Amino acid sequence: MKLSTAIQVILTFAFAQSVHAQAEEWGQCGGIGWTGPTTCVAGTQCVVENDYFSHCIVVATSSASSSSVSAPSSTPSSPASACSTPSTVSGFNNAALPNPFTFNDGTPVLTASDWTCRRAQIAALIQGYEAGTLPGPPQTLTSTFTQSGTTGTLAITAANDGPSFTFSQTITFPSGTAPAVILSHISTKIAVLSYSNSNMAEQNGATSRGGGLFYNLYGTDATASAMTAWVWGVSRIIDVLETTPAANINTQKIAVTGCSRDGKGALMAGAFEPRIALTIPQESGSGGDACWRLSLYEQNSGSVVQTATEIVTENVWFSTNFANYVNNLNSLPIDHHLLAAMIAPRPLISYENTDFAWLSPLSSFGCMTAAHTVFQALGIPENHGFEQVGGHAHCAWPESLTPSLNAFFDKFLFGQNVSTDEWSTNNVFNGVSWNASDWINWTTPTF
């Protein structure tokens, strides 16, 4: 069984249909253009991080007798309101994985609010070095929704001055009256939206750069890579679903998934679109949940894996600028543990297949181990899962993985009190050794 009926060829994501009047902990509760809930569940407060994003977090309170002490000037905190987000860092040089708990200027990340700023820094750096610029919404965005039986069609038109295009998505709703949750053949209580990401931005090899609907709107010379264009399309789908009550979609319960190249896209979408509630990349490998530095280490250790130098010649998933850095990875202030960490505190579970060395199995395990430290710092390690097995074809779905996937569905989409302590590997790394201290040289703080 696969994660969805079209997982091999499209980026598929699906939506729950239960209704929540309040945003849950870490959920969005405000911001320019936000049309969702503006109040938070008990025990949390809606905290403004910037003009475009507010979220529900637990705010510590001090008693009347307590006093506050400023942090030493040598280790200042950097609130989101004063967050500097350059697209490059001059003079960076680090053979190990970059520290998620250090700001660009070298000062430490001390609080959950600091992490919001650090996340914004990482987002800017990923765009600057490997993904290209992610535009905001177009000048106009309209849609129509029709439904016949259990099949709906969502047609979206985007326009900037003269240029415009229309793209359509099919939504398959569950039959009966049970609350829809999400995704695949694991449950009949599902709604699945199939996203034709290759129409949004082509991925037919190195010569397809600038092809697809996105570039009709932003020009063939737009810096956005194909995957960045896919993320833009995901956001536009969510935009219109938020204002399409006829579709009966709960936009607080959106999940995104895909396999192989579409798994790379699913991870990128989950990282850059904060309205995605659950991210599930499958066998995304290099360019997905694997780290560039670790994949190169695997290659240098004798494994035949996909590396940064290969991927920029294979397809247009990354920006043209990335090619300037693939031969000197130490100069990158980012790697994909930081891409995955951008999803925190929202939940993420990724699946890898050790039967295919090309996917860089050690790199995926090590990279997600590094990303996991951010979830630990935020006090939510159960929001991050990783499962790595073999014994099946690429993008097939072994039944042994179903319990872990169901656990993430039940907790983060159904709201059930279940364990999501899902972290395992079969340690099949093709003779390449893993020593965490060689790559993860930071101490994980507690926010």
XYZ file of C-alpha atoms in Angstrom:
447
model
C 0.000 0.000 0.000
C 1.200 3.498 -0.817
C 0.501 6.624 1.201
C -1.947 7.780 -1.471
C -3.348 6.643 -4.774
C -1.106 8.972 -6.765
C 1.869 9.280 -4.500
C 4.351 8.131 -7.097
C 3.620 10.898 -9.562
C 2.127 13.876 -7.709
C 2.458 15.776 -4.495
C -0.663 14.662 -2.616
C -2.110 16.291 0.432
C -5.380 15.856 2.253
C -7.585 17.543 4.758
C -9.647 16.801 7.843
C -13.251 17.935 8.025
C -13.857 18.219 11.761
C -14.473 21.716 13.089
C -12.376 23.563 15.677
C -13.496 26.988 16.886
C -10.180 27.718 18.599
C -6.603 27.344 17.486
C -4.659 24.605 19.252
C -1.280 25.065 20.949
C 1.255 26.373 18.391
C -1.575 26.923 15.897
C -1.949 30.217 14.018
C -4.348 32.689 15.596
C -3.773 35.922 13.683
C -1.837 37.930 11.136
C -2.444 39.955 7.985
C -4.784 37.995 5.737
C -5.531 35.351 8.369
C -9.167 34.195 8.299
C -8.978 31.274 10.725
C -9.629 31.174 14.474
C -8.382 34.112 16.520
C -8.754 32.618 19.995
C -6.682 29.868 21.605
C -7.445 26.724 23.576
C -7.269 26.961 27.354
C -3.797 27.364 28.792
C -2.374 29.197 25.778
C -2.328 32.790 24.562
C -2.297 34.288 21.088
C 1.162 35.859 20.807
C 2.075 38.215 17.958
C 5.406 37.274 16.363
C 5.165 39.676 13.433
C 2.526 41.432 11.316
C 1.824 38.258 9.384
C 1.917 35.567 12.027
C 0.551 35.093 15.528
C 0.331 31.714 17.240
C -0.996 30.098 20.410
C 1.706 29.337 22.952
C 1.956 28.688 26.665
C 3.165 31.931 28.240
C 4.999 31.666 31.525
C 3.829 34.124 34.191
C 5.804 35.472 37.114
C 4.518 35.971 40.660
C 4.428 39.444 42.198
C 7.429 38.668 44.338
C 9.634 37.518 41.510
C 12.105 39.732 39.726
C 13.474 39.646 36.211
C 17.141 39.542 35.358
C 18.423 40.638 31.977
C 20.587 38.182 30.065
C 24.292 39.057 29.941
C 25.167 41.415 27.121
C 27.438 38.743 25.637
C 24.482 36.419 25.047
C 21.554 38.630 23.979
C 18.220 37.234 22.956
C 16.873 38.282 19.564
C 13.102 38.842 19.602
C 11.170 38.354 16.394
C 10.335 42.080 16.274
C 14.029 42.848 15.746
C 14.871 39.778 13.723
C 17.528 40.180 11.037
C 16.992 37.823 8.100
C 19.734 38.212 5.470
C 19.796 35.754 2.578
C 23.524 34.991 2.967
C 26.146 34.849 5.727
C 29.568 36.138 4.777
C 32.615 34.017 5.602
C 30.752 30.987 6.923
C 32.882 27.829 7.112
C 31.837 24.671 8.970
C 32.425 21.051 8.010
C 29.940 19.859 10.645
C 26.205 20.512 10.536
C 25.334 24.164 11.256
C 24.085 24.859 14.773
C 20.317 25.457 14.873
C 20.667 27.201 18.246
C 22.966 30.008 17.114
C 21.812 33.157 15.353
C 23.635 34.336 12.247
C 25.722 36.698 14.384
C 26.824 33.889 16.704
C 24.609 34.715 19.705
C 22.644 31.838 21.223
C 18.985 30.992 20.747
C 17.625 31.070 24.308
C 13.820 30.902 24.138
C 10.940 29.609 22.045
C 10.396 33.186 20.864
C 14.039 33.255 19.800
C 13.403 30.103 17.801
C 10.719 31.957 15.848
C 13.382 34.456 14.785
C 15.954 31.736 14.108
C 13.397 29.926 11.962
C 12.871 33.112 9.952
C 16.646 33.395 9.498
C 16.843 29.809 8.269
C 13.963 30.386 5.837
C 15.764 33.397 4.352
C 19.052 31.483 4.061
C 17.485 28.460 2.390
C 15.898 30.753 -0.177
C 19.162 32.634 -0.631
C 21.386 29.601 -1.093
C 19.338 26.778 -2.590
C 15.631 27.425 -3.123
C 15.226 30.870 -4.686
C 12.716 33.518 -3.665
C 9.261 32.393 -2.550
C 6.758 35.109 -3.570
C 3.706 36.000 -1.538
C 0.135 35.841 -2.821
C -0.644 37.207 -6.291
C -2.556 40.433 -6.782
C -5.813 38.545 -7.293
C -6.834 35.033 -6.368
C -10.283 33.626 -7.137
C -11.742 30.150 -7.104
C -14.751 28.006 -7.820
C -15.724 24.751 -6.142
C -18.063 22.096 -7.474
C -18.897 18.672 -6.072
C -20.581 15.592 -7.440
C -20.960 12.746 -5.000
C -17.652 12.158 -3.250
C -15.584 14.056 -5.819
C -14.983 17.779 -5.720
C -13.116 20.111 -8.076
C -11.374 23.224 -6.842
C -10.411 25.580 -9.685
C -8.105 28.470 -8.766
C -7.228 31.513 -10.875
C -4.172 33.590 -9.968
C -3.320 36.889 -11.648
C -0.701 39.661 -11.520
C -1.735 42.622 -13.669
C -1.842 41.024 -17.131
C -0.537 37.460 -16.634
C -2.895 34.889 -15.144
C -3.490 31.159 -15.046
C -6.024 28.673 -13.711
C -5.220 25.341 -12.112
C -7.586 22.714 -10.766
C -7.393 20.152 -7.976
C -9.514 17.079 -7.394
C -10.686 16.401 -3.855
C -11.914 12.913 -3.033
C -14.172 12.999 -0.002
C -15.048 10.092 2.278
C -18.421 8.443 1.890
C -20.887 8.415 4.742
C -21.156 10.849 7.607
C -18.061 9.990 9.646
C -15.742 12.943 10.310
C -13.103 13.043 7.631
C -9.540 13.022 8.814
C -6.942 12.500 6.170
C -5.072 10.603 3.646
C -4.608 7.280 1.972
C -6.251 3.897 2.242
C -5.540 3.464 5.933
C -8.968 4.765 6.835
C -12.167 5.457 4.925
C -12.617 8.660 6.926
C -10.550 10.699 4.534
C -10.459 13.554 2.095
C -7.585 13.555 -0.374
C -6.558 16.497 -2.544
C -4.255 15.598 -5.429
C -1.883 18.420 -6.306
C -0.384 18.384 -9.807
C 2.867 19.993 -8.755
C 4.587 19.247 -12.074
C 2.041 21.486 -13.809
C 2.900 24.281 -11.405
C 6.627 23.876 -12.148
C 8.048 21.317 -14.530
C 10.664 18.794 -13.427
C 11.639 17.082 -16.664
C 15.383 17.432 -16.299
C 17.803 20.345 -16.313
C 16.299 21.865 -19.452
C 12.841 22.329 -17.902
C 13.798 25.289 -15.700
C 11.264 28.099 -15.961
C 8.533 25.846 -17.355
C 5.118 25.630 -15.724
C 2.223 27.794 -14.603
C 4.142 29.571 -11.842
C 6.624 30.999 -14.336
C 3.810 32.220 -16.577
C 2.989 34.558 -13.709
C 6.451 35.435 -12.375
C 8.595 35.082 -15.477
C 10.979 32.395 -16.656
C 13.866 34.245 -14.994
C 12.321 34.008 -11.500
C 14.874 32.686 -9.020
C 12.353 30.289 -7.482
C 13.264 26.647 -8.013
C 10.645 24.119 -9.051
C 10.135 23.053 -5.433
C 9.721 26.655 -4.316
C 7.082 27.111 -6.999
C 5.344 23.992 -5.689
C 5.262 25.500 -2.199
C 3.729 28.676 -3.629
C 0.967 26.587 -5.205
C 0.278 24.751 -1.952
C -0.160 28.079 -0.177
C -2.582 29.331 -2.802
C -4.692 26.184 -2.409
C -4.878 26.778 1.329
C -5.693 30.462 0.739
C -8.812 29.633 -1.219
C -9.866 26.719 0.972
C -9.949 29.154 3.890
C -12.602 31.137 2.039
C -14.516 28.233 0.473
C -16.977 26.962 3.110
C -18.761 24.848 0.505
C -15.766 22.526 0.445
C -16.301 21.819 4.170
C -12.551 21.590 4.762
C -10.992 22.233 8.159
C -7.893 24.217 7.228
C -6.510 23.687 10.735
C -5.982 20.014 9.849
C -4.005 19.967 6.620
C -1.380 17.309 5.965
C 1.083 17.059 3.099
C 2.812 13.982 1.740
C 4.651 12.665 -1.276
C 7.307 10.124 -2.179
C 10.765 10.424 -3.760
C 10.986 13.773 -5.599
C 7.510 14.562 -4.348
C 8.700 13.698 -0.849
C 11.322 16.432 -1.252
C 8.520 18.794 -2.233
C 6.343 17.716 0.691
C 9.146 18.497 3.147
C 9.763 21.896 1.544
C 6.041 22.703 1.688
C 5.801 21.695 5.329
C 8.793 23.864 6.175
C 7.627 27.039 4.438
C 3.839 26.874 4.871
C 2.981 27.218 8.592
C -0.656 26.298 8.030
C 0.290 22.683 7.289
C -0.517 20.688 10.424
C 1.356 17.465 9.601
C 4.225 16.796 7.190
C 4.930 13.255 5.923
C 7.781 12.937 3.407
C 8.392 9.396 2.173
C 11.759 8.263 0.786
C 12.784 11.839 -0.007
C 16.522 11.134 0.334
C 19.058 13.714 -0.813
C 17.378 17.057 -1.309
C 14.761 15.940 1.214
C 15.347 14.649 4.733
C 19.027 13.893 4.038
C 21.783 16.456 4.650
C 24.158 17.557 1.898
C 27.242 17.203 4.091
C 26.304 13.710 5.244
C 25.517 12.501 1.727
C 28.961 13.648 0.603
C 30.453 11.785 3.578
C 28.611 8.636 2.465
C 29.962 9.008 -1.060
C 33.494 9.572 0.226
C 33.072 6.411 2.320
C 32.338 4.326 -0.759
C 28.542 4.418 -1.132
C 26.867 5.363 -4.403
C 24.463 8.066 -3.235
C 22.888 11.206 -4.612
C 24.923 14.276 -3.702
C 24.565 18.018 -4.159
C 26.938 18.034 -7.145
C 24.785 15.430 -8.905
C 21.373 16.812 -8.062
C 21.996 20.241 -9.605
C 22.742 18.569 -12.950
C 19.818 16.145 -12.785
C 16.830 18.431 -12.375
C 15.544 21.890 -11.452
C 14.418 21.184 -7.896
C 16.900 23.768 -6.604
C 17.869 27.259 -7.721
C 20.652 28.021 -10.180
C 22.515 29.749 -7.346
C 22.867 26.473 -5.446
C 25.334 25.236 -8.063
C 27.773 27.876 -6.811
C 28.047 26.102 -3.444
C 27.783 22.366 -4.131
C 31.562 21.981 -4.424
C 32.157 23.797 -1.130
C 29.448 22.626 1.247
C 31.347 23.958 4.257
C 30.423 27.469 3.115
C 26.697 26.754 3.476
C 25.238 28.119 6.728
C 22.307 25.749 6.182
C 21.688 22.065 5.644
C 18.522 20.038 5.584
C 18.335 19.368 9.314
C 17.505 23.071 9.464
C 14.909 22.740 6.704
C 13.180 19.996 8.696
C 13.574 21.974 11.932
C 11.613 24.840 10.365
C 8.542 22.631 10.760
C 8.895 22.592 14.553
C 6.803 22.772 16.632
C 4.349 21.371 14.088
C 4.565 17.569 13.715
C 6.754 15.789 11.177
C 7.312 12.098 10.495
C 9.500 10.909 7.663
C 9.946 7.433 6.208
C 13.066 6.080 4.508
C 13.971 2.872 2.646
C 17.441 1.410 3.221
C 17.120 -0.956 0.241
C 18.081 1.977 -1.986
C 21.556 3.328 -1.221
C 20.935 6.204 -3.643
C 18.595 7.689 -1.027
C 21.554 8.184 1.366
C 20.258 6.149 4.332
C 22.915 7.257 6.817
C 22.466 10.858 5.751
C 18.717 10.742 6.344
C 19.132 9.161 9.771
C 21.868 11.581 10.841
C 20.110 14.608 9.389
C 16.833 13.864 11.164
C 18.721 13.094 14.365
C 20.127 16.619 14.180
C 16.713 18.126 13.402
C 15.252 16.236 16.357
C 17.261 18.394 18.764
C 15.034 21.365 17.910
C 11.902 19.417 18.803
C 13.639 18.373 22.023
C 14.543 21.972 22.856
C 10.915 22.998 22.381
C 9.836 20.208 24.737
C 7.918 18.296 22.057
C 10.107 15.371 20.884
C 6.927 13.368 20.324
C 6.080 15.742 17.445
C 8.949 14.362 15.366
C 9.105 10.795 14.112
C 11.458 8.857 11.850
C 11.097 5.318 10.521
C 13.732 3.620 8.357
C 13.230 0.075 7.078
C 13.958 -2.002 3.988
C 12.360 -4.964 2.281
C 10.085 -3.122 -0.134
C 10.120 -1.372 -3.501
C 10.761 2.353 -3.801
C 7.625 4.263 -2.764
C 5.766 1.102 -1.799
C 4.185 1.124 1.650
C 5.002 -1.797 4.007
C 2.210 -2.581 6.459
C 4.746 -2.614 9.289
C 4.831 1.199 9.095
C 1.076 1.682 9.343
C 0.897 1.818 13.174
C 3.346 4.727 13.346
C 1.471 6.635 10.659
C -1.868 5.973 12.349
C -0.431 7.242 15.628
C 0.492 10.580 14.036
C -2.931 10.770 12.392
C -4.721 9.981 15.637
C -2.804 12.495 17.735
C -2.372 15.424 15.397
C -5.482 15.151 13.235
C -8.009 13.400 15.507
C -6.736 14.994 18.708
C -6.477 11.656 20.490
C -4.171 11.078 23.447
C -1.864 8.470 21.943
C 1.892 7.966 21.966
C 3.850 9.214 18.957
C 7.235 8.044 20.195
C 8.099 6.711 16.735
C 11.826 6.646 16.041
C 13.703 3.663 14.633
C 16.223 2.549 12.008
C 17.461 -0.836 10.875
C 21.009 0.629 10.823
C 21.656 -0.569 7.268
C 24.134 2.095 6.206
C 26.151 0.083 3.682
C 29.224 -0.098 5.867
C 29.363 3.657 6.569
C 29.797 4.458 10.255
C 27.780 7.043 12.148
C 29.306 9.071 14.969
C 26.919 11.794 16.073
C 29.591 13.940 17.725
C 31.397 14.339 14.396
C 28.414 16.216 12.996
C 26.298 17.474 15.900
C 28.620 19.629 17.981
C 26.062 21.637 19.927
C 24.376 21.153 23.272
C 20.598 21.064 23.053
C 19.054 23.802 25.228
C 15.720 23.651 27.021
C 13.423 26.502 26.088
